[in-house]
Short mmCIF file of C-alpha atoms and ligand atoms in Angstrom, two decimals:
data_model
loop_
_atom_site.label_atom_id
_atom_site.label_comp_id
_atom_site.label_asym_id
_atom_site.label_seq_id
_atom_site.Cartn_x
_atom_site.Cartn_y
_atom_site.Cartn_z
CA UNK A 1 -12.82 14.06 -9.98
CA UNK A 2 -16.03 13.60 -8.75
CA UNK A 3 -16.09 10.77 -6.00
CA UNK A 4 -18.93 9.33 -4.34
CA UNK A 5 -18.05 7.90 -0.83
CA UNK A 6 -20.27 5.32 0.67
CA UNK A 7 -19.96 5.13 4.41
CA UNK A 8 -17.87 8.23 4.19
CA UNK A 9 -18.82 9.35 7.85
CA UNK A 10 -17.12 6.25 9.33
CA UNK A 11 -13.68 5.84 10.93
CA UNK A 12 -11.71 5.11 7.56
CA UNK A 13 -14.16 6.92 5.40
CA UNK A 14 -13.85 10.35 7.45
CA UNK A 15 -9.96 10.44 7.12
CA UNK A 16 -10.25 9.73 3.38
CA UNK A 17 -12.53 12.58 2.94
CA UNK A 18 -10.07 14.88 4.20
CA UNK A 19 -7.42 13.37 1.77
CA UNK A 20 -9.58 13.72 -1.29
CA UNK A 21 -10.79 17.18 -0.49
CA UNK A 22 -6.95 17.94 0.16
CA UNK A 23 -6.51 17.06 -3.60
CA UNK A 24 -9.34 19.21 -4.81
CA UNK A 25 -11.55 16.34 -5.65
CA UNK A 26 -15.38 16.92 -5.45
CA UNK A 27 -16.95 14.61 -2.76
CA UNK A 28 -20.25 13.37 -1.93
CA UNK A 29 -20.82 11.20 1.07
CA UNK A 30 -23.78 8.73 1.23
CA UNK A 31 -24.05 7.14 4.73
CA UNK A 32 -26.99 6.09 6.74
CA UNK A 33 -25.08 7.06 10.19
CA UNK A 34 -25.79 3.51 11.35
CA UNK A 35 -22.20 3.58 12.98
CA UNK A 36 -21.32 7.15 12.72
CA UNK A 37 -22.31 10.69 13.51
CA UNK A 38 -23.25 13.71 11.51
CA UNK A 39 -20.62 15.72 13.60
CA UNK A 40 -18.03 14.07 11.53
CA UNK A 41 -19.27 15.86 8.37
CA UNK A 42 -18.87 19.27 10.01
CA UNK A 43 -15.31 18.30 11.46
CA UNK A 44 -14.19 17.30 7.85
CA UNK A 45 -15.64 20.66 6.57
CA UNK A 46 -13.73 22.49 9.09
CA UNK A 47 -10.46 20.79 8.20
CA UNK A 48 -11.12 21.28 4.36
CA UNK A 49 -12.42 23.87 1.98
CA UNK A 50 -15.95 22.97 3.50
CA UNK A 51 -17.29 21.83 0.18
CA UNK A 52 -18.27 18.42 1.20
CA UNK A 53 -21.64 17.16 0.25
CA UNK A 54 -23.50 14.77 2.41
CA UNK A 55 -26.63 12.62 1.93
CA UNK A 56 -28.25 10.54 4.65
CA UNK A 57 -29.32 7.27 3.16
CA UNK A 58 -28.86 3.63 2.95
CA UNK A 59 -26.84 1.65 0.30
CA UNK A 60 -29.77 -1.02 0.32
CA UNK A 61 -32.27 1.70 -0.91
CA UNK A 62 -32.10 1.55 -4.65
CA UNK A 63 -34.17 4.62 -5.13
CA UNK A 64 -31.80 6.59 -2.73
CA UNK A 65 -28.68 5.48 -4.64
CA UNK A 66 -30.06 6.22 -8.09
CA UNK A 67 -31.04 9.77 -7.00
CA UNK A 68 -27.64 10.49 -5.64
CA UNK A 69 -25.86 8.98 -8.68
CA UNK A 70 -28.08 10.90 -10.97
CA UNK A 71 -27.65 14.16 -9.48
CA UNK A 72 -23.81 13.87 -8.50
CA UNK A 73 -22.67 11.86 -11.53
CA UNK A 74 -19.50 10.43 -10.01
CA UNK A 75 -16.37 9.64 -11.94
CA UNK A 76 -15.65 7.09 -9.25
CA UNK A 77 -17.12 5.59 -6.18
CA UNK A 78 -15.10 4.55 -3.09
CA UNK A 79 -17.44 1.94 -1.25
CA UNK A 80 -16.81 1.75 2.60
CA UNK A 81 -20.21 1.33 3.78
CA UNK A 82 -20.62 -1.80 5.49
CA UNK A 83 -20.79 -3.64 8.67
CA UNK A 84 -17.52 -4.97 10.20
CA UNK A 85 -17.85 -6.88 13.44
CA UNK A 86 -16.66 -10.24 13.29
CA UNK A 87 -18.44 -11.85 16.35
CA UNK A 88 -21.96 -10.16 14.94
CA UNK A 89 -21.20 -11.42 11.41
CA UNK A 90 -21.47 -14.95 12.90
CA UNK A 91 -24.73 -14.37 14.99
CA UNK A 92 -26.41 -12.38 12.05
CA UNK A 93 -25.14 -13.78 8.88
CA UNK A 94 -28.12 -12.56 6.82
CA UNK A 95 -27.89 -9.01 7.89
CA UNK A 96 -24.06 -9.20 6.96
CA UNK A 97 -24.66 -10.61 3.56
CA UNK A 98 -27.76 -8.07 2.91
CA UNK A 99 -25.59 -4.96 3.69
CA UNK A 100 -22.26 -6.01 2.48
CA UNK A 101 -23.00 -8.12 -0.37
CA UNK A 102 -26.47 -7.13 -1.60
CA UNK A 103 -25.40 -3.43 -0.84
CA UNK A 104 -22.32 -3.79 -3.02
CA UNK A 105 -24.51 -5.26 -5.94
CA UNK A 106 -26.99 -2.32 -5.44
CA UNK A 107 -24.06 0.24 -5.64
CA UNK A 108 -22.78 -1.56 -8.86
CA UNK A 109 -26.17 -1.45 -10.51
CA UNK A 110 -26.65 2.23 -9.83
CA UNK A 111 -23.19 2.93 -11.16
CA UNK A 112 -24.09 1.33 -14.37
CA UNK A 113 -27.21 3.40 -14.67
CA UNK A 114 -25.03 6.58 -14.82
CA UNK A 115 -22.28 5.05 -16.60
CA UNK A 116 -19.84 5.38 -13.75
CA UNK A 117 -17.10 2.77 -14.25
CA UNK A 118 -14.80 2.94 -11.39
CA UNK A 119 -15.15 1.62 -7.80
CA UNK A 120 -12.64 1.22 -4.92
CA UNK A 121 -13.55 -1.28 -2.41
CA UNK A 122 -12.81 -1.66 1.27
CA UNK A 123 -11.67 -5.45 1.46
CA UNK A 124 -9.66 -6.99 4.39
CA UNK A 125 -6.67 -9.17 4.92
CA UNK A 126 -9.41 -11.23 6.94
CA UNK A 127 -10.13 -12.97 3.48
CA UNK A 128 -6.64 -14.76 3.49
CA UNK A 129 -7.67 -16.86 6.59
CA UNK A 130 -4.96 -18.94 8.24
CA UNK A 131 -1.56 -18.09 6.65
CA UNK A 132 0.09 -20.86 4.48
CA UNK A 133 3.13 -18.49 4.25
CA UNK A 134 3.83 -15.01 5.43
CA UNK A 135 4.08 -12.35 4.58
CA UNK A 136 0.73 -12.53 2.90
CA UNK A 137 0.98 -11.54 -0.86
CA UNK A 138 -2.15 -10.93 -3.07
CA UNK A 139 -1.71 -14.33 -4.67
CA UNK A 140 -1.94 -16.08 -1.23
CA UNK A 141 -4.98 -18.44 -0.96
CA UNK A 142 -8.14 -16.83 0.33
CA UNK A 143 -10.03 -18.98 3.03
CA UNK A 144 -11.88 -16.64 5.46
CA UNK A 145 -13.11 -18.19 8.54
CA UNK A 146 -15.89 -15.68 9.47
CA UNK A 147 -19.18 -14.72 7.91
CA UNK A 148 -17.72 -10.96 7.73
CA UNK A 149 -14.61 -12.32 5.70
CA UNK A 150 -16.93 -14.24 3.39
CA UNK A 151 -18.95 -11.20 2.69
CA UNK A 152 -15.80 -9.29 1.60
CA UNK A 153 -14.53 -12.22 -0.39
CA UNK A 154 -17.88 -12.67 -2.31
CA UNK A 155 -18.18 -8.80 -2.99
CA UNK A 156 -14.59 -8.98 -4.18
CA UNK A 157 -15.62 -11.54 -6.68
CA UNK A 158 -18.84 -9.67 -7.63
CA UNK A 159 -16.78 -6.49 -8.20
CA UNK A 160 -14.27 -8.46 -10.33
CA UNK A 161 -16.84 -10.32 -12.47
CA UNK A 162 -18.71 -6.94 -12.94
CA UNK A 163 -15.52 -5.14 -13.92
CA UNK A 164 -14.48 -7.88 -16.43
CA UNK A 165 -17.86 -8.09 -17.91
CA UNK A 166 -18.56 -4.24 -18.28
CA UNK A 167 -15.18 -2.94 -19.08
CA UNK A 168 -15.26 -1.10 -15.76
CA UNK A 169 -12.38 -0.85 -13.16
CA UNK A 170 -12.61 -2.37 -9.59
CA UNK A 171 -9.81 -1.82 -7.13
CA UNK A 172 -9.85 -4.05 -4.34
CA UNK A 173 -8.05 -2.87 -1.13
CA UNK A 174 -7.34 -5.40 1.51
CA UNK A 175 -6.67 -3.45 4.46
CA UNK A 176 -4.58 -4.87 7.45
CA UNK A 177 -5.21 -3.51 10.98
CA UNK A 178 -6.27 0.20 10.73
CA UNK A 179 -5.31 2.46 13.77
CA UNK A 180 -4.42 5.96 14.60
CA UNK A 181 -6.44 9.23 14.15
CA UNK A 182 -6.09 12.32 12.30
CA UNK A 183 -3.28 14.76 13.29
CA UNK A 184 -5.98 17.49 14.31
CA UNK A 185 -7.23 15.18 16.97
CA UNK A 186 -10.78 15.85 15.72
CA UNK A 187 -11.28 12.76 13.71
CA UNK A 188 -10.71 8.90 15.10
CA UNK A 189 -12.28 5.72 15.97
CA UNK A 190 -15.02 5.52 18.54
CA UNK A 191 -16.48 2.12 18.84
CA UNK A 192 -19.80 1.68 20.61
CA UNK A 193 -19.65 -0.26 23.86
CA UNK A 194 -16.87 -2.45 24.60
CA UNK A 195 -14.14 -2.35 21.70
CA UNK A 196 -13.46 -5.46 19.96
CA UNK A 197 -10.17 -4.25 18.51
CA UNK A 198 -6.82 -3.89 20.36
CA UNK A 199 -5.97 -0.18 19.87
CA UNK A 200 -9.44 1.40 21.01
CA UNK A 201 -9.41 -0.86 23.89
CA UNK A 202 -6.07 0.36 24.92
CA UNK A 203 -6.95 3.79 24.54
CA UNK A 204 -10.14 3.44 26.74
CA UNK A 205 -7.91 1.93 29.36
CA UNK A 206 -5.52 4.89 29.24
CA UNK A 207 -8.56 7.34 29.68
CA UNK A 208 -9.78 5.48 32.53
CA UNK A 209 -12.94 3.97 30.97
CA UNK A 210 -11.76 0.35 31.31
CA UNK A 211 -9.54 -0.98 34.03
CA UNK A 212 -7.31 -3.31 32.30
CA UNK A 213 -6.34 -4.71 28.88
CA UNK A 214 -6.94 -8.42 28.70
CA UNK A 215 -4.18 -9.81 26.44
CA UNK A 216 -5.67 -12.80 24.49
CA UNK A 217 -3.13 -15.36 24.86
CA UNK A 218 0.80 -15.06 25.71
CA UNK A 219 1.53 -18.64 24.53
CA UNK A 220 1.76 -17.88 20.74
CA UNK A 221 4.87 -18.84 18.76
CA UNK A 222 5.89 -15.07 18.49
CA UNK A 223 9.10 -13.42 20.16
CA UNK A 224 6.94 -12.35 23.22
CA UNK A 225 4.09 -14.96 22.97
CA UNK A 226 1.45 -12.33 21.91
CA UNK A 227 -0.18 -12.04 18.70
CA UNK A 228 1.46 -9.98 16.00
CA UNK A 229 -0.35 -7.85 13.37
CA UNK A 230 0.40 -5.20 10.53
CA UNK A 231 -1.13 -2.29 12.07
CA UNK A 232 -1.61 0.70 9.43
CA UNK A 233 -1.96 4.28 10.21
CA UNK A 234 -5.51 5.44 8.99
CA UNK A 235 -4.05 8.47 7.38
CA UNK A 236 -1.82 6.16 5.19
CA UNK A 237 -4.68 4.18 4.56
CA UNK A 238 -6.73 7.09 3.37
CA UNK A 239 -4.15 7.98 1.21
CA UNK A 240 -4.10 4.66 -0.40
CA UNK A 241 -7.57 5.52 -1.56
CA UNK A 242 -6.54 8.81 -3.10
CA UNK A 243 -3.85 6.76 -4.97
CA UNK A 244 -6.45 4.08 -5.92
CA UNK A 245 -8.66 6.76 -7.42
CA UNK A 246 -5.72 8.15 -9.63
CA UNK A 247 -4.73 4.75 -10.42
CA UNK A 248 -8.22 3.57 -11.54
CA UNK A 249 -8.17 6.22 -14.31
CA UNK A 250 -5.57 4.30 -16.29
CA UNK A 251 -6.72 0.69 -15.34
CA UNK A 252 -9.16 -1.83 -16.57
CA UNK A 253 -10.72 -4.83 -14.87
CA UNK A 254 -10.12 -5.81 -11.30
CA UNK A 255 -6.87 -5.23 -9.36
CA UNK A 256 -6.14 -6.37 -5.73
CA UNK A 257 -3.70 -4.60 -3.45
CA UNK A 258 -2.70 -5.36 0.06
CA UNK A 259 -2.48 -1.82 2.24
CA UNK A 260 -0.36 -2.41 5.09
CA UNK A 261 3.10 -1.68 6.22
CA UNK A 262 4.91 -4.97 6.34
CA UNK A 263 6.10 -4.42 9.72
CA UNK A 264 4.24 -6.71 12.42
CA UNK A 265 3.87 -5.72 15.98
CA UNK A 266 2.92 -7.91 18.91
CA UNK A 267 0.18 -6.84 21.61
CA UNK A 268 2.96 -6.22 24.13
CA UNK A 269 4.63 -3.76 21.70
CA UNK A 270 1.59 -1.91 21.10
CA UNK A 271 1.03 -1.46 24.79
CA UNK A 272 4.59 -0.40 25.11
CA UNK A 273 4.14 2.29 22.53
CA UNK A 274 0.94 3.58 23.89
CA UNK A 275 2.32 4.01 27.30
CA UNK A 276 5.21 5.96 25.86
CA UNK A 277 2.81 8.14 23.93
CA UNK A 278 0.34 8.78 26.92
CA UNK A 279 2.95 8.66 29.92
CA UNK A 280 0.97 6.17 31.83
CA UNK A 281 1.11 2.51 32.58
CA UNK A 282 -1.56 0.54 30.97
CA UNK A 283 -2.63 -2.47 33.24
CA UNK A 284 -2.73 -5.79 31.36
CA UNK A 285 -3.91 -9.20 32.33
CA UNK A 286 -3.35 -12.38 30.38
CA UNK A 287 -6.51 -13.92 29.18
CA UNK A 288 -7.21 -17.00 27.19
CA UNK A 289 -6.69 -16.94 23.33
CA UNK A 290 -9.69 -15.59 21.78
CA UNK A 291 -11.31 -18.10 19.46
CA UNK A 292 -10.44 -17.54 15.80
CA UNK A 293 -7.39 -15.53 16.33
CA UNK A 294 -4.22 -16.42 14.36
CA UNK A 295 -0.85 -16.18 15.90
CA UNK A 296 0.81 -13.48 13.46
CA UNK A 297 0.13 -12.06 9.96
CA UNK A 298 1.77 -9.18 8.08
CA UNK A 299 1.33 -7.75 4.60
CA UNK A 300 3.73 -7.90 1.47
CA UNK A 301 2.63 -4.55 0.36
CA UNK A 302 5.14 -4.20 -2.26
CA UNK A 303 2.43 -4.19 -5.07
CA UNK A 304 0.74 -1.30 -4.00
CA UNK A 305 4.04 0.72 -4.03
CA UNK A 306 5.19 -0.72 -7.53
CA UNK A 307 1.88 -0.10 -9.28
CA UNK A 308 0.18 2.75 -7.41
CA UNK A 309 3.34 4.50 -6.09
CA UNK A 310 1.71 4.30 -2.40
CA UNK A 311 3.49 3.17 0.84
CA UNK A 312 2.80 3.79 4.35
CA UNK A 313 4.70 6.71 5.98
CA UNK A 314 3.46 6.98 9.68
CA UNK A 315 5.33 4.70 12.23
CA UNK A 316 4.37 2.95 15.45
CA UNK A 317 4.90 6.09 17.45
CA UNK A 318 2.66 8.12 15.13
CA UNK A 319 -0.05 5.54 15.53
CA UNK A 320 -0.06 5.61 19.46
CA UNK A 321 0.41 9.26 19.67
CA UNK A 322 -2.48 10.23 17.40
CA UNK A 323 -4.76 7.75 18.98
CA UNK A 324 -3.74 9.31 22.40
CA UNK A 325 -4.63 12.75 21.39
CA UNK A 326 -7.82 11.83 19.81
CA UNK A 327 -8.96 9.68 22.78
CA UNK A 328 -7.79 12.22 25.25
CA UNK A 329 -9.53 15.01 23.57
CA UNK A 330 -12.88 13.08 22.76
CA UNK A 331 -13.05 10.54 25.36
CA UNK A 332 -16.85 10.46 24.40
CA UNK A 333 -16.03 10.44 20.73
CA UNK A 334 -18.36 12.75 18.75
CA UNK A 335 -20.68 13.21 21.60
CA UNK A 336 -18.33 15.53 23.47
P1 NAD B 401 -17.27 2.08 10.19
O1 NAD B 401 -18.24 1.43 10.67
O2 NAD B 401 -16.67 3.24 10.92
O3 NAD B 401 -17.69 2.85 8.70
C1 NAD B 401 -18.85 2.46 8.12
C2 NAD B 401 -19.74 3.38 7.77
O4 NAD B 401 -20.73 2.82 6.82
C3 NAD B 401 -20.44 4.00 8.98
O5 NAD B 401 -20.43 5.48 8.82
C4 NAD B 401 -21.90 3.46 8.70
O6 NAD B 401 -22.79 4.42 9.28
C5 NAD B 401 -21.98 3.29 7.25
N1 NAD B 401 -22.99 2.24 6.91
C6 NAD B 401 -23.08 0.92 7.43
N2 NAD B 401 -24.18 0.45 6.82
C7 NAD B 401 -24.49 1.20 5.95
C8 NAD B 401 -25.60 1.16 4.97
N3 NAD B 401 -26.42 0.18 4.59
N4 NAD B 401 -25.78 2.06 4.03
C9 NAD B 401 -25.18 3.43 4.20
N5 NAD B 401 -23.99 3.55 5.09
C10 NAD B 401 -23.84 2.56 5.93
O7 NAD B 401 -16.12 1.11 9.63
P2 NAD B 401 -14.58 1.56 9.21
O8 NAD B 401 -13.72 0.86 10.05
O9 NAD B 401 -14.62 3.04 8.65
O10 NAD B 401 -14.68 0.52 7.98
C11 NAD B 401 -15.14 0.86 6.66
C12 NAD B 401 -14.94 -0.32 5.59
O11 NAD B 401 -13.77 -0.90 5.62
C13 NAD B 401 -16.06 -1.33 5.96
O12 NAD B 401 -16.45 -1.74 4.90
C14 NAD B 401 -15.29 -2.39 6.82
O13 NAD B 401 -15.64 -3.86 6.53
C15 NAD B 401 -13.77 -2.26 6.01
N6 NAD B 401 -12.70 -2.54 6.67
C16 NAD B 401 -12.54 -2.19 7.85
C17 NAD B 401 -11.36 -2.60 8.57
C18 NAD B 401 -11.30 -2.21 10.28
O14 NAD B 401 -10.52 -2.71 11.01
N7 NAD B 401 -11.73 -0.76 10.71
C19 NAD B 401 -10.53 -3.63 8.11
C20 NAD B 401 -10.65 -3.83 6.99
C21 NAD B 401 -11.73 -3.52 6.30
C1 WQD B 402 -5.35 -7.61 17.31
C2 WQD B 402 -4.49 -8.28 18.30
C3 WQD B 402 -5.62 -9.86 19.43
C4 WQD B 402 -8.34 -7.08 21.73
C5 WQD B 402 -9.86 -7.48 13.29
C6 WQD B 402 -10.73 -8.07 12.41
C7 WQD B 402 -10.31 -7.98 10.76
C8 WQD B 402 -10.02 -6.62 10.70
C9 WQD B 402 -9.25 -5.68 11.67
C10 WQD B 402 -12.09 -5.80 9.58
C11 WQD B 402 -4.88 -9.77 18.38
C12 WQD B 402 -5.30 -8.84 20.36
C13 WQD B 402 -7.27 -7.68 20.76
C14 WQD B 402 -8.00 -7.32 23.17
C15 WQD B 402 -6.11 -8.51 22.73
N1 WQD B 402 -11.50 -5.77 10.66
N2 WQD B 402 -6.19 -8.32 21.38
N3 WQD B 402 -6.74 -8.05 23.52
O1 WQD B 402 -8.39 -9.44 15.35
O2 WQD B 402 -6.23 -8.81 13.91
O3 WQD B 402 -8.50 -8.12 13.23
O4 WQD B 402 -9.79 -6.12 12.94
O5 WQD B 402 -11.84 -6.16 8.54
O6 WQD B 402 -11.28 -8.64 10.23
O7 WQD B 402 -10.91 -9.49 12.70
O8 WQD B 402 -7.81 -7.28 15.25
O9 WQD B 402 -7.44 -5.36 17.05
O10 WQD B 402 -9.06 -7.27 17.32
O11 WQD B 402 -6.66 -7.83 17.54
O12 WQD B 402 -5.01 -9.21 23.30
O13 WQD B 402 -8.82 -6.74 23.83
O14 WQD B 402 -4.60 -8.05 19.64
O15 WQD B 402 -5.71 -11.33 20.09
O16 WQD B 402 -3.61 -10.53 18.63
P1 WQD B 402 -7.67 -8.59 14.60
P2 WQD B 402 -7.66 -6.87 16.74
#
């Protein structure tokens, strides 16, 4: 298939490119490089058949979208491009709605013009909000607590309405907490500035860029008092997109899938796994709870297995070991 990947130079996108090219799909990336590096494209080409096409452009630029759609004529779009920092979204709501929501509308319009009927969308478990029950299944009520979460939920509705009206197919993937890196240690996550997320922060402590991890609260109602999340290896997540592209060929309308492992780990368990992987102690300090955090969450990911034949294969050790291999080989990310 011919697959257009928006935001393909980013963390999850780059790993997905490797899996798509490995399955002999033809792939074109559209990315404005706002949160990524062109080095990613070279590294993906080095890991694969070298046939990746790349166009630097913005999903909010209708003319750029039309040009790419017209020349590439995709059978499906995987739509990763977007902004993802929860804190920033509360300070710059219009920018988040513009990129995440208006950008998604632009992608759908451009697809319509060339008769492309399938989209795989990067949604997030954050659309569920405070758990009413756990594990979250796809029928759990949605009540996002951040602007970021609302941009994802609104985009889900837009894609669903579009699919129902047009006879198209929208696969809405609700990712849990992506971590880890490619086994080659040449692709991984490198946040700008101070990492917001746990795993990159731990990794930067391990290489000596940060002094200690602040554990945001150790008085939650969890077995060790620290927050529990459903961490998913980015290569498993990438493979979920390949499964979704295949599934979309035989599906109509919108379909939502949780993409997680179903196995929650606490902050202290993540630190312990990383210490084993890197062979060093990770200094920690206990800090107050972070505003907006919930105690625990995990996925019921059984629907993705039943319908798409996808399930996570990598365990916690793989997540920690691959992160350490990437971080230690590329302490400055793609600038090395
Ligand atoms: P990322 O920032 O590494 O990748 C996003 C890519 O989109 C970047 O390469 C960036 O340059 C590009 N981009 C941003 N705005 C663009 C625009 N206007 N036009 C073209 N390209 C643009 O993020 P990621 O972690 O790979 O996340 C990918 C998607 O998955 C995002 O939509 C994110 O919201 C979603 N998601 C991420 C997580 C997570 O924890 N990483 C969890 C759930 C959902
Ligand atoms: C995990 C756990 C923290 C950092 C976020 C977004 C979500 C999704 C994934 C995009 C929590 C604790 C963290 C630190 C800590 N992204 N922690 N010290 O908050 O579950 O999800 O990323 O869709 O929308 O909200 O992930 O990695 O930030 O936190 O103790 O320095 O680690 O309190 O328990 P989160 P996270």
